[in-house]
Amino acid sequence: DRMDQSATPAHRVPYDVLVEIFHAAIDSDFYEVGQGPLTAIKGVCKGWRNAAIGRPSLWSRLLVHIGSRYFDLVDMYLRRSRDCLLSIQLDADM
């Protein structure tokens, strides 16, 4: 028997509570694009992915290594952060 997905705790958390949990999980640290808790959060289920993608402030902090091959991911963060104030940390290996 397949368990009804709406019965699992991950699917019963209200949207506003879920977003607060996401913000707490991300905290104020910088994570390289495509890594960190946001990547794990949006991989839990379709509902969590939609909630994370729909919250621009979650996408407004990113770490970019100069010379990185992650420019497509950086573009995605910039688009998803929409009009939120950005915090970007650049890291250069010299």
mmCIF file of C-alpha atoms in Angstrom:
data_model
loop_
_atom_site.group_PDB
_atom_site.id
_atom_site.type_symbol
_atom_site.label_atom_id
_atom_site.label_comp_id
_atom_site.label_asym_id
_atom_site.label_seq_id
_atom_site.Cartn_x
_atom_site.Cartn_y
_atom_site.Cartn_z
ATOM 1 C CA ASP A 1 0.000 0.000 0.000
ATOM 2 C CA ARG A 2 1.234 3.425 -0.881
ATOM 3 C CA MET A 3 0.959 5.993 1.890
ATOM 4 C CA ASP A 4 -1.166 9.054 1.151
ATOM 5 C CA GLN A 5 1.364 11.881 0.661
ATOM 6 C CA SER A 6 -0.931 14.442 2.274
ATOM 7 C CA ALA A 7 -0.685 12.425 5.507
ATOM 8 C CA THR A 8 3.084 12.885 5.818
ATOM 9 C CA PRO A 9 4.363 15.699 8.065
ATOM 10 C CA ALA A 10 6.318 17.308 5.202
ATOM 11 C CA HIS A 11 3.060 17.922 3.335
ATOM 12 C CA ARG A 12 1.028 19.284 6.260
ATOM 13 C CA VAL A 13 3.235 22.241 7.232
ATOM 14 C CA PRO A 14 1.532 25.571 6.379
ATOM 15 C CA TYR A 15 3.308 27.635 3.703
ATOM 16 C CA ASP A 16 4.222 30.573 5.968
ATOM 17 C CA VAL A 17 5.682 28.225 8.603
ATOM 18 C CA LEU A 18 7.541 26.309 5.917
ATOM 19 C CA VAL A 19 9.157 29.486 4.589
ATOM 20 C CA GLU A 20 10.245 30.484 8.110
ATOM 21 C CA ILE A 21 11.826 27.043 8.551
ATOM 22 C CA PHE A 22 13.620 27.477 5.222
ATOM 23 C CA HIS A 23 14.979 30.865 6.319
ATOM 24 C CA ALA A 24 16.157 29.386 9.636
ATOM 25 C CA ALA A 25 17.849 26.486 7.828
ATOM 26 C CA ILE A 26 19.673 28.817 5.479
ATOM 27 C CA ASP A 27 20.481 31.244 8.291
ATOM 28 C CA SER A 28 22.850 34.037 7.316
ATOM 29 C CA ASP A 29 25.635 31.896 5.879
ATOM 30 C CA PHE A 30 26.750 32.081 2.281
ATOM 31 C CA TYR A 31 26.606 28.849 0.314
ATOM 32 C CA GLU A 32 28.082 28.298 -3.095
ATOM 33 C CA VAL A 33 25.396 28.276 -5.756
ATOM 34 C CA GLY A 34 23.915 24.812 -6.195
ATOM 35 C CA GLN A 35 25.053 23.678 -2.735
ATOM 36 C CA GLY A 36 23.917 24.049 0.867
ATOM 37 C CA PRO A 37 20.568 23.600 2.573
ATOM 38 C CA LEU A 38 18.499 25.303 -0.124
ATOM 39 C CA THR A 39 19.471 22.585 -2.591
ATOM 40 C CA ALA A 40 18.360 19.905 -0.124
ATOM 41 C CA ILE A 41 15.141 21.750 0.778
ATOM 42 C CA LYS A 42 13.931 22.033 -2.807
ATOM 43 C CA GLY A 43 14.660 18.325 -3.302
ATOM 44 C CA VAL A 44 12.258 17.108 -0.590
ATOM 45 C CA CYS A 45 9.067 17.216 -2.628
ATOM 46 C CA LYS A 46 7.233 19.263 -5.250
ATOM 47 C CA GLY A 47 5.465 21.371 -2.598
ATOM 48 C CA TRP A 48 8.717 22.291 -0.849
ATOM 49 C CA ARG A 49 10.376 23.025 -4.193
ATOM 50 C CA ASN A 50 7.516 25.340 -5.217
ATOM 51 C CA ALA A 51 7.560 27.086 -1.820
ATOM 52 C CA ALA A 52 11.336 27.612 -2.012
ATOM 53 C CA ILE A 53 11.285 28.822 -5.609
ATOM 54 C CA GLY A 54 8.349 31.118 -4.836
ATOM 55 C CA ARG A 55 10.204 32.932 -2.034
ATOM 56 C CA PRO A 56 12.700 35.407 -3.608
ATOM 57 C CA SER A 57 14.461 36.190 -0.320
ATOM 58 C CA LEU A 58 15.740 32.591 -0.154
ATOM 59 C CA TRP A 59 17.677 33.190 -3.362
ATOM 60 C CA SER A 60 19.220 36.519 -2.433
ATOM 61 C CA ARG A 61 22.439 35.269 -0.752
ATOM 62 C CA LEU A 62 25.004 33.471 -2.814
ATOM 63 C CA LEU A 63 28.691 32.681 -2.895
ATOM 64 C CA VAL A 64 30.341 32.747 -6.297
ATOM 65 C CA HIS A 65 33.906 31.623 -6.899
ATOM 66 C CA ILE A 66 35.448 33.840 -9.568
ATOM 67 C CA GLY A 67 36.193 31.667 -12.570
ATOM 68 C CA SER A 68 33.441 29.307 -11.488
ATOM 69 C CA ARG A 69 31.632 27.107 -13.964
ATOM 70 C CA TYR A 70 28.359 27.867 -12.153
ATOM 71 C CA PHE A 71 27.266 30.910 -14.142
ATOM 72 C CA ASP A 72 23.982 29.253 -15.181
ATOM 73 C CA LEU A 73 23.201 28.650 -11.496
ATOM 74 C CA VAL A 74 24.131 32.242 -10.643
ATOM 75 C CA ASP A 75 21.708 33.407 -13.320
ATOM 76 C CA MET A 76 18.981 31.217 -11.779
ATOM 77 C CA TYR A 77 19.581 32.728 -8.303
ATOM 78 C CA LEU A 78 19.460 36.245 -9.724
ATOM 79 C CA ARG A 79 16.173 35.580 -11.506
ATOM 80 C CA ARG A 80 14.583 33.875 -8.487
ATOM 81 C CA SER A 81 15.684 36.588 -6.042
ATOM 82 C CA ARG A 82 13.605 39.049 -8.107
ATOM 83 C CA ASP A 83 13.589 42.434 -6.349
ATOM 84 C CA CYS A 84 15.196 41.339 -3.060
ATOM 85 C CA LEU A 85 18.344 43.103 -1.904
ATOM 86 C CA LEU A 86 21.242 40.830 -2.862
ATOM 87 C CA SER A 87 24.123 39.736 -0.696
ATOM 88 C CA ILE A 88 26.874 38.261 -2.841
ATOM 89 C CA GLN A 89 30.221 37.016 -1.635
ATOM 90 C CA LEU A 90 32.896 36.628 -4.288
ATOM 91 C CA ASP A 91 35.766 34.256 -3.626
ATOM 92 C CA ALA A 92 38.822 34.322 -5.867
ATOM 93 C CA ASP A 93 41.595 31.731 -5.817
ATOM 94 C CA MET A 94 44.727 33.656 -6.671
#
